[in-house]
Amino acid sequence: MLHRMLQQQMKIEGSVMHGDGYGSTIGYPTANLDVDFTQVSIAPGIYAGRAFWDGHEQDAALIIDADRGRVEAHILDFEGDLYGRHLRVEPLQKIRDYQQFSSEADLIAQIGQDIAAIRHFLGYYVHRDH
């Protein structure tokens, strides 16, 4: 199953650039990818995925936001600085559609739910095959 899934997956890559820093202020920092969004042929949304850089590979929550033309990765269980580094991300499973929230508390609660769903998906479907 994993092999079939990965054969069909898109790879998105670019340099990590500075964003507005909002994710860090709410406890979920993201790596903002400098990509040509016209080359990203995936539906907007929140995805379970993997991130690859400098020989590292880690689980990630991916944000594909067509309206703002951005791709962001919250790399799970990672603390560090990736600015200026080349990062490749591979979306594996869409978790939900992208949406705006009326309050920061609602956003933070939803991010927590998204990350729980992403950990479940990646733990069951990806790491189980290793």
mmCIF file of N, CA and C in Angstrom:
data_model
loop_
_atom_site.group_PDB
_atom_site.id
_atom_site.type_symbol
_atom_site.label_atom_id
_atom_site.label_comp_id
_atom_site.label_asym_id
_atom_site.label_seq_id
_atom_site.Cartn_x
_atom_site.Cartn_y
_atom_site.Cartn_z
ATOM 1 N N MET A 1 0.817 -1.197 0.000
ATOM 2 C CA MET A 1 0.000 0.000 0.000
ATOM 3 C C MET A 1 0.861 1.261 0.000
ATOM 4 N N LEU A 2 1.878 1.311 0.863
ATOM 5 C CA LEU A 2 2.739 2.488 0.920
ATOM 6 C C LEU A 2 3.420 2.709 -0.421
ATOM 7 N N HIS A 3 3.891 1.638 -1.049
ATOM 8 C CA HIS A 3 4.571 1.774 -2.331
ATOM 9 C C HIS A 3 3.645 2.414 -3.366
ATOM 10 N N ARG A 4 2.401 1.952 -3.443
ATOM 11 C CA ARG A 4 1.420 2.531 -4.369
ATOM 12 C C ARG A 4 1.181 3.995 -4.051
ATOM 13 N N MET A 5 1.066 4.294 -2.778
ATOM 14 C CA MET A 5 0.794 5.654 -2.344
ATOM 15 C C MET A 5 1.937 6.578 -2.763
ATOM 16 N N LEU A 6 3.166 6.152 -2.524
ATOM 17 C CA LEU A 6 4.308 7.001 -2.823
ATOM 18 C C LEU A 6 4.529 7.159 -4.316
ATOM 19 N N GLN A 7 4.165 6.151 -5.112
ATOM 20 C CA GLN A 7 4.314 6.263 -6.556
ATOM 21 C C GLN A 7 3.469 7.405 -7.104
ATOM 22 N N GLN A 8 2.352 7.677 -6.475
ATOM 23 C CA GLN A 8 1.424 8.679 -6.978
ATOM 24 C C GLN A 8 1.647 10.055 -6.358
ATOM 25 N N GLN A 9 2.589 10.184 -5.437
ATOM 26 C CA GLN A 9 2.712 11.424 -4.684
ATOM 27 C C GLN A 9 3.497 12.488 -5.418
ATOM 28 N N MET A 10 3.066 13.699 -5.181
ATOM 29 C CA MET A 10 3.740 14.868 -5.698
ATOM 30 C C MET A 10 4.873 15.243 -4.753
ATOM 31 N N LYS A 11 5.895 15.802 -5.317
ATOM 32 C CA LYS A 11 6.994 16.351 -4.535
ATOM 33 C C LYS A 11 6.999 17.854 -4.765
ATOM 34 N N ILE A 12 7.056 18.605 -3.680
ATOM 35 C CA ILE A 12 7.114 20.060 -3.757
ATOM 36 C C ILE A 12 8.420 20.466 -3.102
ATOM 37 N N GLU A 13 9.206 21.281 -3.782
ATOM 38 C CA GLU A 13 10.471 21.672 -3.189
ATOM 39 C C GLU A 13 10.783 23.131 -3.421
ATOM 40 N N GLY A 14 11.583 23.663 -2.507
ATOM 41 C CA GLY A 14 12.014 25.050 -2.611
ATOM 42 C C GLY A 14 12.850 25.429 -1.413
ATOM 43 N N SER A 15 13.334 26.648 -1.434
ATOM 44 C CA SER A 15 14.112 27.166 -0.308
ATOM 45 C C SER A 15 13.170 27.628 0.790
ATOM 46 N N VAL A 16 13.600 27.456 2.038
ATOM 47 C CA VAL A 16 12.801 27.913 3.175
ATOM 48 C C VAL A 16 13.057 29.408 3.351
ATOM 49 N N MET A 17 11.971 30.169 3.333
ATOM 50 C CA MET A 17 12.075 31.623 3.465
ATOM 51 C C MET A 17 11.341 32.082 4.718
ATOM 52 N N HIS A 18 11.608 33.299 5.120
ATOM 53 C CA HIS A 18 10.926 33.864 6.284
ATOM 54 C C HIS A 18 9.469 34.145 5.937
ATOM 55 N N GLY A 19 8.581 33.800 6.860
ATOM 56 C CA GLY A 19 7.170 34.139 6.726
ATOM 57 C C GLY A 19 6.844 35.221 7.731
ATOM 58 N N ASP A 20 5.595 35.274 8.142
ATOM 59 C CA ASP A 20 5.202 36.302 9.108
ATOM 60 C C ASP A 20 5.455 35.880 10.557
ATOM 61 N N GLY A 21 5.839 34.618 10.777
ATOM 62 C CA GLY A 21 6.170 34.151 12.121
ATOM 63 C C GLY A 21 4.973 33.816 12.992
ATOM 64 N N TYR A 22 3.774 33.882 12.432
ATOM 65 C CA TYR A 22 2.571 33.658 13.227
ATOM 66 C C TYR A 22 2.526 32.248 13.819
ATOM 67 N N GLY A 23 2.888 31.242 13.021
ATOM 68 C CA GLY A 23 2.860 29.862 13.517
ATOM 69 C C GLY A 23 3.694 29.681 14.774
ATOM 70 N N SER A 24 4.849 30.324 14.816
ATOM 71 C CA SER A 24 5.714 30.224 16.002
ATOM 72 C C SER A 24 5.059 30.837 17.229
ATOM 73 N N THR A 25 4.309 31.915 17.029
ATOM 74 C CA THR A 25 3.687 32.587 18.176
ATOM 75 C C THR A 25 2.583 31.752 18.808
ATOM 76 N N ILE A 26 2.009 30.811 18.048
ATOM 77 C CA ILE A 26 0.937 29.970 18.598
ATOM 78 C C ILE A 26 1.412 28.539 18.867
ATOM 79 N N GLY A 27 2.729 28.325 18.780
ATOM 80 C CA GLY A 27 3.288 27.021 19.128
ATOM 81 C C GLY A 27 3.419 26.031 17.991
ATOM 82 N N TYR A 28 3.177 26.473 16.763
ATOM 83 C CA TYR A 28 3.271 25.589 15.602
ATOM 84 C C TYR A 28 4.076 26.262 14.497
ATOM 85 N N PRO A 29 5.401 26.347 14.657
ATOM 86 C CA PRO A 29 6.211 27.010 13.632
ATOM 87 C C PRO A 29 6.156 26.248 12.312
ATOM 88 N N THR A 30 6.243 26.993 11.225
ATOM 89 C CA THR A 30 6.220 26.376 9.902
ATOM 90 C C THR A 30 7.412 26.835 9.081
ATOM 91 N N ALA A 31 7.837 25.958 8.181
ATOM 92 C CA ALA A 31 8.835 26.304 7.173
ATOM 93 C C ALA A 31 8.053 26.744 5.942
ATOM 94 N N ASN A 32 8.269 27.973 5.519
ATOM 95 C CA ASN A 32 7.583 28.535 4.353
ATOM 96 C C ASN A 32 8.438 28.281 3.122
ATOM 97 N N LEU A 33 7.873 27.569 2.161
ATOM 98 C CA LEU A 33 8.632 27.212 0.966
ATOM 99 C C LEU A 33 8.461 28.255 -0.127
ATOM 100 N N ASP A 34 9.577 28.648 -0.713
ATOM 101 C CA ASP A 34 9.571 29.552 -1.853
ATOM 102 C C ASP A 34 9.406 28.688 -3.099
ATOM 103 N N VAL A 35 8.166 28.565 -3.568
ATOM 104 C CA VAL A 35 7.878 27.706 -4.721
ATOM 105 C C VAL A 35 7.103 28.494 -5.770
ATOM 106 N N ASP A 36 7.193 28.021 -6.998
ATOM 107 C CA ASP A 36 6.369 28.556 -8.076
ATOM 108 C C ASP A 36 5.019 27.858 -7.953
ATOM 109 N N PHE A 37 4.053 28.545 -7.357
ATOM 110 C CA PHE A 37 2.777 27.905 -7.045
ATOM 111 C C PHE A 37 2.022 27.472 -8.293
ATOM 112 N N THR A 38 2.341 28.040 -9.445
ATOM 113 C CA THR A 38 1.681 27.603 -10.679
ATOM 114 C C THR A 38 2.090 26.177 -11.037
ATOM 115 N N GLN A 39 3.185 25.690 -10.441
ATOM 116 C CA GLN A 39 3.649 24.329 -10.695
ATOM 117 C C GLN A 39 3.123 23.319 -9.673
ATOM 118 N N VAL A 40 2.344 23.784 -8.704
ATOM 119 C CA VAL A 40 1.806 22.914 -7.656
ATOM 120 C C VAL A 40 0.408 22.476 -8.073
ATOM 121 N N SER A 41 0.289 21.228 -8.477
ATOM 122 C CA SER A 41 -1.007 20.738 -8.967
ATOM 123 C C SER A 41 -1.649 19.805 -7.942
ATOM 124 N N ILE A 42 -1.924 20.359 -6.784
ATOM 125 C CA ILE A 42 -2.571 19.594 -5.727
ATOM 126 C C ILE A 42 -3.641 20.488 -5.109
ATOM 127 N N ALA A 43 -4.733 19.893 -4.705
ATOM 128 C CA ALA A 43 -5.833 20.673 -4.131
ATOM 129 C C ALA A 43 -5.398 21.343 -2.832
ATOM 130 N N PRO A 44 -5.849 22.563 -2.601
ATOM 131 C CA PRO A 44 -5.532 23.238 -1.338
ATOM 132 C C PRO A 44 -6.051 22.426 -0.155
ATOM 133 N N GLY A 45 -5.352 22.511 0.964
ATOM 134 C CA GLY A 45 -5.801 21.819 2.158
ATOM 135 C C GLY A 45 -4.669 21.554 3.122
ATOM 136 N N ILE A 46 -4.994 20.778 4.139
ATOM 137 C CA ILE A 46 -4.041 20.349 5.153
ATOM 138 C C ILE A 46 -3.739 18.877 4.879
ATOM 139 N N TYR A 47 -2.453 18.533 4.821
ATOM 140 C CA TYR A 47 -2.028 17.193 4.436
ATOM 141 C C TYR A 47 -1.083 16.578 5.465
ATOM 142 N N ALA A 48 -1.165 15.267 5.602
ATOM 143 C CA ALA A 48 -0.124 14.500 6.278
ATOM 144 C C ALA A 48 0.959 14.278 5.241
ATOM 145 N N GLY A 49 2.208 14.472 5.632
ATOM 146 C CA GLY A 49 3.272 14.300 4.659
ATOM 147 C C GLY A 49 4.614 14.061 5.306
ATOM 148 N N ARG A 50 5.624 14.109 4.472
ATOM 149 C CA ARG A 50 7.006 13.925 4.906
ATOM 150 C C ARG A 50 7.811 15.119 4.410
ATOM 151 N N ALA A 51 8.835 15.483 5.172
ATOM 152 C CA ALA A 51 9.738 16.566 4.797
ATOM 153 C C ALA A 51 11.158 16.010 4.721
ATOM 154 N N PHE A 52 11.920 16.478 3.747
ATOM 155 C CA PHE A 52 13.277 15.991 3.496
ATOM 156 C C PHE A 52 14.220 17.179 3.342
ATOM 157 N N TRP A 53 15.345 17.153 4.069
ATOM 158 C CA TRP A 53 16.371 18.195 3.930
ATOM 159 C C TRP A 53 17.696 17.673 4.468
ATOM 160 N N ASP A 54 18.764 18.005 3.794
ATOM 161 C CA ASP A 54 20.129 17.701 4.256
ATOM 162 C C ASP A 54 20.273 16.282 4.815
ATOM 163 N N GLY A 55 19.700 15.299 4.166
ATOM 164 C CA GLY A 55 19.797 13.922 4.629
ATOM 165 C C GLY A 55 18.827 13.547 5.735
ATOM 166 N N HIS A 56 17.993 14.477 6.155
ATOM 167 C CA HIS A 56 16.983 14.213 7.188
ATOM 168 C C HIS A 56 15.634 13.935 6.530
ATOM 169 N N GLU A 57 14.816 13.170 7.232
ATOM 170 C CA GLU A 57 13.451 12.865 6.781
ATOM 171 C C GLU A 57 12.571 12.839 8.022
ATOM 172 N N GLN A 58 11.465 13.590 7.982
ATOM 173 C CA GLN A 58 10.624 13.675 9.168
ATOM 174 C C GLN A 58 9.156 13.866 8.779
ATOM 175 N N ASP A 59 8.265 13.413 9.672
ATOM 176 C CA ASP A 59 6.832 13.616 9.475
ATOM 177 C C ASP A 59 6.506 15.102 9.512
ATOM 178 N N ALA A 60 5.467 15.480 8.762
ATOM 179 C CA ALA A 60 5.112 16.898 8.714
ATOM 180 C C ALA A 60 3.626 17.085 8.458
ATOM 181 N N ALA A 61 3.126 18.204 8.970
ATOM 182 C CA ALA A 61 1.800 18.706 8.609
ATOM 183 C C ALA A 61 2.045 19.731 7.511
ATOM 184 N N LEU A 62 1.392 19.556 6.377
ATOM 185 C CA LEU A 62 1.606 20.445 5.238
ATOM 186 C C LEU A 62 0.378 21.304 5.001
ATOM 187 N N ILE A 63 0.606 22.573 4.750
ATOM 188 C CA ILE A 63 -0.466 23.518 4.467
ATOM 189 C C ILE A 63 -0.302 23.973 3.024
ATOM 190 N N ILE A 64 -1.281 23.667 2.193
ATOM 191 C CA ILE A 64 -1.296 24.111 0.804
ATOM 192 C C ILE A 64 -2.419 25.142 0.705
ATOM 193 N N ASP A 65 -2.057 26.399 0.493
ATOM 194 C CA ASP A 65 -3.018 27.505 0.485
ATOM 195 C C ASP A 65 -2.967 28.198 -0.870
ATOM 196 N N ALA A 66 -3.880 27.833 -1.753
ATOM 197 C CA ALA A 66 -3.889 28.379 -3.105
ATOM 198 C C ALA A 66 -4.183 29.873 -3.126
ATOM 199 N N ASP A 67 -5.078 30.343 -2.276
ATOM 200 C CA ASP A 67 -5.447 31.758 -2.286
ATOM 201 C C ASP A 67 -4.259 32.666 -1.994
ATOM 202 N N ARG A 68 -3.420 32.256 -1.074
ATOM 203 C CA ARG A 68 -2.251 33.064 -0.719
ATOM 204 C C ARG A 68 -0.986 32.577 -1.421
ATOM 205 N N GLY A 69 -1.122 31.542 -2.234
ATOM 206 C CA GLY A 69 0.016 31.032 -2.990
ATOM 207 C C GLY A 69 1.168 30.586 -2.116
ATOM 208 N N ARG A 70 0.858 29.756 -1.121
ATOM 209 C CA ARG A 70 1.915 29.342 -0.200
ATOM 210 C C ARG A 70 1.848 27.853 0.099
ATOM 211 N N VAL A 71 3.019 27.326 0.418
ATOM 212 C CA VAL A 71 3.167 25.961 0.898
ATOM 213 C C VAL A 71 3.988 26.066 2.178
ATOM 214 N N GLU A 72 3.451 25.525 3.268
ATOM 215 C CA GLU A 72 4.135 25.562 4.559
ATOM 216 C C GLU A 72 4.205 24.155 5.129
ATOM 217 N N ALA A 73 5.252 23.910 5.902
ATOM 218 C CA ALA A 73 5.420 22.610 6.555
ATOM 219 C C ALA A 73 5.686 22.820 8.038
ATOM 220 N N HIS A 74 4.836 22.230 8.867
ATOM 221 C CA HIS A 74 5.122 22.150 10.304
ATOM 222 C C HIS A 74 5.739 20.773 10.494
ATOM 223 N N ILE A 75 7.041 20.748 10.733
ATOM 224 C CA ILE A 75 7.756 19.484 10.863
ATOM 225 C C ILE A 75 7.584 18.989 12.294
ATOM 226 N N LEU A 76 6.968 17.821 12.423
ATOM 227 C CA LEU A 76 6.634 17.293 13.741
ATOM 228 C C LEU A 76 7.890 16.943 14.536
ATOM 229 N N ASP A 77 7.871 17.312 15.809
ATOM 230 C CA ASP A 77 8.955 16.980 16.736
ATOM 231 C C ASP A 77 10.311 17.522 16.279
ATOM 232 N N PHE A 78 10.313 18.689 15.656
ATOM 233 C CA PHE A 78 11.554 19.309 15.189
ATOM 234 C C PHE A 78 11.694 20.702 15.780
ATOM 235 N N GLU A 79 12.866 20.965 16.291
ATOM 236 C CA GLU A 79 13.206 22.313 16.738
ATOM 237 C C GLU A 79 14.504 22.681 16.050
ATOM 238 N N GLY A 80 14.491 23.745 15.307
ATOM 239 C CA GLY A 80 15.703 24.155 14.613
ATOM 240 C C GLY A 80 15.394 25.230 13.599
ATOM 241 N N ASP A 81 16.413 25.636 12.898
ATOM 242 C CA ASP A 81 16.321 26.715 11.922
ATOM 243 C C ASP A 81 16.582 26.141 10.535
ATOM 244 N N LEU A 82 15.633 26.273 9.650
ATOM 245 C CA LEU A 82 15.784 25.768 8.287
ATOM 246 C C LEU A 82 15.885 26.891 7.256
ATOM 247 N N TYR A 83 15.922 28.138 7.698
ATOM 248 C CA TYR A 83 15.947 29.262 6.756
ATOM 249 C C TYR A 83 17.090 29.121 5.755
ATOM 250 N N GLY A 84 16.735 29.294 4.478
ATOM 251 C CA GLY A 84 17.712 29.232 3.404
ATOM 252 C C GLY A 84 18.037 27.830 2.928
ATOM 253 N N ARG A 85 17.593 26.816 3.643
ATOM 254 C CA ARG A 85 17.869 25.433 3.235
ATOM 255 C C ARG A 85 16.855 24.974 2.189
ATOM 256 N N HIS A 86 17.283 24.008 1.399
ATOM 257 C CA HIS A 86 16.398 23.406 0.406
ATOM 258 C C HIS A 86 15.560 22.337 1.111
ATOM 259 N N LEU A 87 14.253 22.414 0.961
ATOM 260 C CA LEU A 87 13.335 21.478 1.612
ATOM 261 C C LEU A 87 12.429 20.867 0.555
ATOM 262 N N ARG A 88 12.253 19.558 0.627
ATOM 263 C CA ARG A 88 11.298 18.860 -0.235
ATOM 264 C C ARG A 88 10.218 18.285 0.657
ATOM 265 N N VAL A 89 8.969 18.470 0.266
ATOM 266 C CA VAL A 89 7.863 17.880 1.015
ATOM 267 C C VAL A 89 7.046 17.008 0.075
ATOM 268 N N GLU A 90 6.475 15.957 0.650
ATOM 269 C CA GLU A 90 5.645 15.029 -0.115
ATOM 270 C C GLU A 90 4.317 14.849 0.609
ATOM 271 N N PRO A 91 3.249 15.443 0.081
ATOM 272 C CA PRO A 91 1.923 15.225 0.668
ATOM 273 C C PRO A 91 1.497 13.776 0.443
ATOM 274 N N LEU A 92 1.024 13.121 1.502
ATOM 275 C CA LEU A 92 0.613 11.724 1.400
ATOM 276 C C LEU A 92 -0.892 11.529 1.541
ATOM 277 N N GLN A 93 -1.539 12.357 2.355
ATOM 278 C CA GLN A 93 -2.975 12.188 2.592
ATOM 279 C C GLN A 93 -3.582 13.526 2.986
ATOM 280 N N LYS A 94 -4.644 13.906 2.298
ATOM 281 C CA LYS A 94 -5.349 15.133 2.670
ATOM 282 C C LYS A 94 -6.139 14.873 3.949
ATOM 283 N N ILE A 95 -5.978 15.766 4.916
ATOM 284 C CA ILE A 95 -6.668 15.655 6.197
ATOM 285 C C ILE A 95 -7.976 16.438 6.173
ATOM 286 N N ARG A 96 -7.926 17.642 5.599
ATOM 287 C CA ARG A 96 -9.132 18.471 5.498
ATOM 288 C C ARG A 96 -8.873 19.607 4.523
ATOM 289 N N ASP A 97 -9.944 20.312 4.174
ATOM 290 C CA ASP A 97 -9.821 21.496 3.334
ATOM 291 C C ASP A 97 -9.201 22.639 4.124
ATOM 292 N N TYR A 98 -8.568 23.546 3.408
ATOM 293 C CA TYR A 98 -8.024 24.752 4.035
ATOM 294 C C TYR A 98 -9.187 25.670 4.380
ATOM 295 N N GLN A 99 -9.122 26.313 5.534
ATOM 296 C CA GLN A 99 -10.187 27.235 5.924
ATOM 297 C C GLN A 99 -9.641 28.329 6.828
ATOM 298 N N GLN A 100 -10.363 29.420 6.925
ATOM 299 C CA GLN A 100 -10.047 30.516 7.838
ATOM 300 C C GLN A 100 -10.827 30.288 9.129
ATOM 301 N N PHE A 101 -10.296 30.803 10.241
ATOM 302 C CA PHE A 101 -10.959 30.652 11.535
ATOM 303 C C PHE A 101 -11.280 32.019 12.109
ATOM 304 N N SER A 102 -12.386 32.093 12.846
ATOM 305 C CA SER A 102 -12.831 33.372 13.404
ATOM 306 C C SER A 102 -12.069 33.746 14.665
ATOM 307 N N SER A 103 -11.415 32.777 15.298
ATOM 308 C CA SER A 103 -10.652 33.101 16.507
ATOM 309 C C SER A 103 -9.364 32.284 16.543
ATOM 310 N N GLU A 104 -8.385 32.835 17.232
ATOM 311 C CA GLU A 104 -7.114 32.135 17.395
ATOM 312 C C GLU A 104 -7.306 30.840 18.181
ATOM 313 N N ALA A 105 -8.178 30.865 19.176
ATOM 314 C CA ALA A 105 -8.434 29.661 19.977
ATOM 315 C C ALA A 105 -8.990 28.535 19.109
ATOM 316 N N ASP A 106 -9.916 28.868 18.200
ATOM 317 C CA ASP A 106 -10.469 27.856 17.294
ATOM 318 C C ASP A 106 -9.383 27.297 16.376
ATOM 319 N N LEU A 107 -8.520 28.180 15.871
ATOM 320 C CA LEU A 107 -7.423 27.748 15.005
ATOM 321 C C LEU A 107 -6.488 26.797 15.751
ATOM 322 N N ILE A 108 -6.082 27.168 16.949
ATOM 323 C CA ILE A 108 -5.163 26.336 17.734
ATOM 324 C C ILE A 108 -5.788 24.972 18.037
ATOM 325 N N ALA A 109 -7.071 24.958 18.385
ATOM 326 C CA ALA A 109 -7.760 23.689 18.654
ATOM 327 C C ALA A 109 -7.774 22.812 17.404
ATOM 328 N N GLN A 110 -8.050 23.417 16.239
ATOM 329 C CA GLN A 110 -8.096 22.649 14.995
ATOM 330 C C GLN A 110 -6.714 22.120 14.627
ATOM 331 N N ILE A 111 -5.684 22.930 14.813
ATOM 332 C CA ILE A 111 -4.324 22.462 14.520
ATOM 333 C C ILE A 111 -3.991 21.246 15.381
ATOM 334 N N GLY A 112 -4.365 21.278 16.653
ATOM 335 C CA GLY A 112 -4.136 20.127 17.527
ATOM 336 C C GLY A 112 -4.830 18.878 17.005
ATOM 337 N N GLN A 113 -6.068 19.032 16.536
ATOM 338 C CA GLN A 113 -6.805 17.897 15.965
ATOM 339 C C GLN A 113 -6.144 17.413 14.677
ATOM 340 N N ASP A 114 -5.707 18.370 13.843
ATOM 341 C CA ASP A 114 -5.040 18.003 12.587
ATOM 342 C C ASP A 114 -3.776 17.193 12.859
ATOM 343 N N ILE A 115 -2.978 17.648 13.807
ATOM 344 C CA ILE A 115 -1.717 16.961 14.098
ATOM 345 C C ILE A 115 -1.979 15.571 14.666
ATOM 346 N N ALA A 116 -3.001 15.429 15.487
ATOM 347 C CA ALA A 116 -3.362 14.095 15.992
ATOM 348 C C ALA A 116 -3.747 13.178 14.833
ATOM 349 N N ALA A 117 -4.534 13.685 13.889
ATOM 350 C CA ALA A 117 -4.941 12.889 12.723
ATOM 351 C C ALA A 117 -3.732 12.546 11.853
ATOM 352 N N ILE A 118 -2.826 13.495 11.699
ATOM 353 C CA ILE A 118 -1.621 13.269 10.894
ATOM 354 C C ILE A 118 -0.732 12.215 11.548
ATOM 355 N N ARG A 119 -0.533 12.320 12.850
ATOM 356 C CA ARG A 119 0.275 11.313 13.560
ATOM 357 C C ARG A 119 -0.354 9.924 13.419
ATOM 358 N N HIS A 120 -1.672 9.849 13.530
ATOM 359 C CA HIS A 120 -2.363 8.567 13.390
ATOM 360 C C HIS A 120 -2.148 8.008 11.986
ATOM 361 N N PHE A 121 -2.388 8.823 10.979
ATOM 362 C CA PHE A 121 -2.230 8.366 9.601
ATOM 363 C C PHE A 121 -0.799 7.903 9.335
ATOM 364 N N LEU A 122 0.172 8.753 9.662
ATOM 365 C CA LEU A 122 1.562 8.409 9.366
ATOM 366 C C LEU A 122 2.034 7.212 10.182
ATOM 367 N N GLY A 123 1.612 7.122 11.419
ATOM 368 C CA GLY A 123 1.999 5.988 12.249
ATOM 369 C C GLY A 123 1.430 4.681 11.753
ATOM 370 N N TYR A 124 0.212 4.710 11.254
ATOM 371 C CA TYR A 124 -0.446 3.484 10.809
ATOM 372 C C TYR A 124 -0.052 3.103 9.385
ATOM 373 N N TYR A 125 -0.113 4.062 8.464
ATOM 374 C CA TYR A 125 0.073 3.731 7.052
ATOM 375 C C TYR A 125 1.505 3.832 6.559
ATOM 376 N N VAL A 126 2.307 4.648 7.190
ATOM 377 C CA VAL A 126 3.662 4.849 6.690
ATOM 378 C C VAL A 126 4.673 4.057 7.502
ATOM 379 N N HIS A 127 4.759 4.314 8.782
ATOM 380 C CA HIS A 127 5.797 3.691 9.596
ATOM 381 C C HIS A 127 5.538 2.214 9.857
ATOM 382 N N ARG A 128 4.325 1.796 9.717
ATOM 383 C CA ARG A 128 3.975 0.389 9.918
ATOM 384 C C ARG A 128 4.671 -0.513 8.897
ATOM 385 N N ASP A 129 4.910 0.007 7.690
ATOM 386 C CA ASP A 129 5.530 -0.791 6.626
ATOM 387 C C ASP A 129 7.032 -0.955 6.794
ATOM 388 N N HIS A 130 7.632 -0.258 7.752
ATOM 389 C CA HIS A 130 9.091 -0.328 7.912
ATOM 390 C C HIS A 130 9.496 -1.402 8.885
#
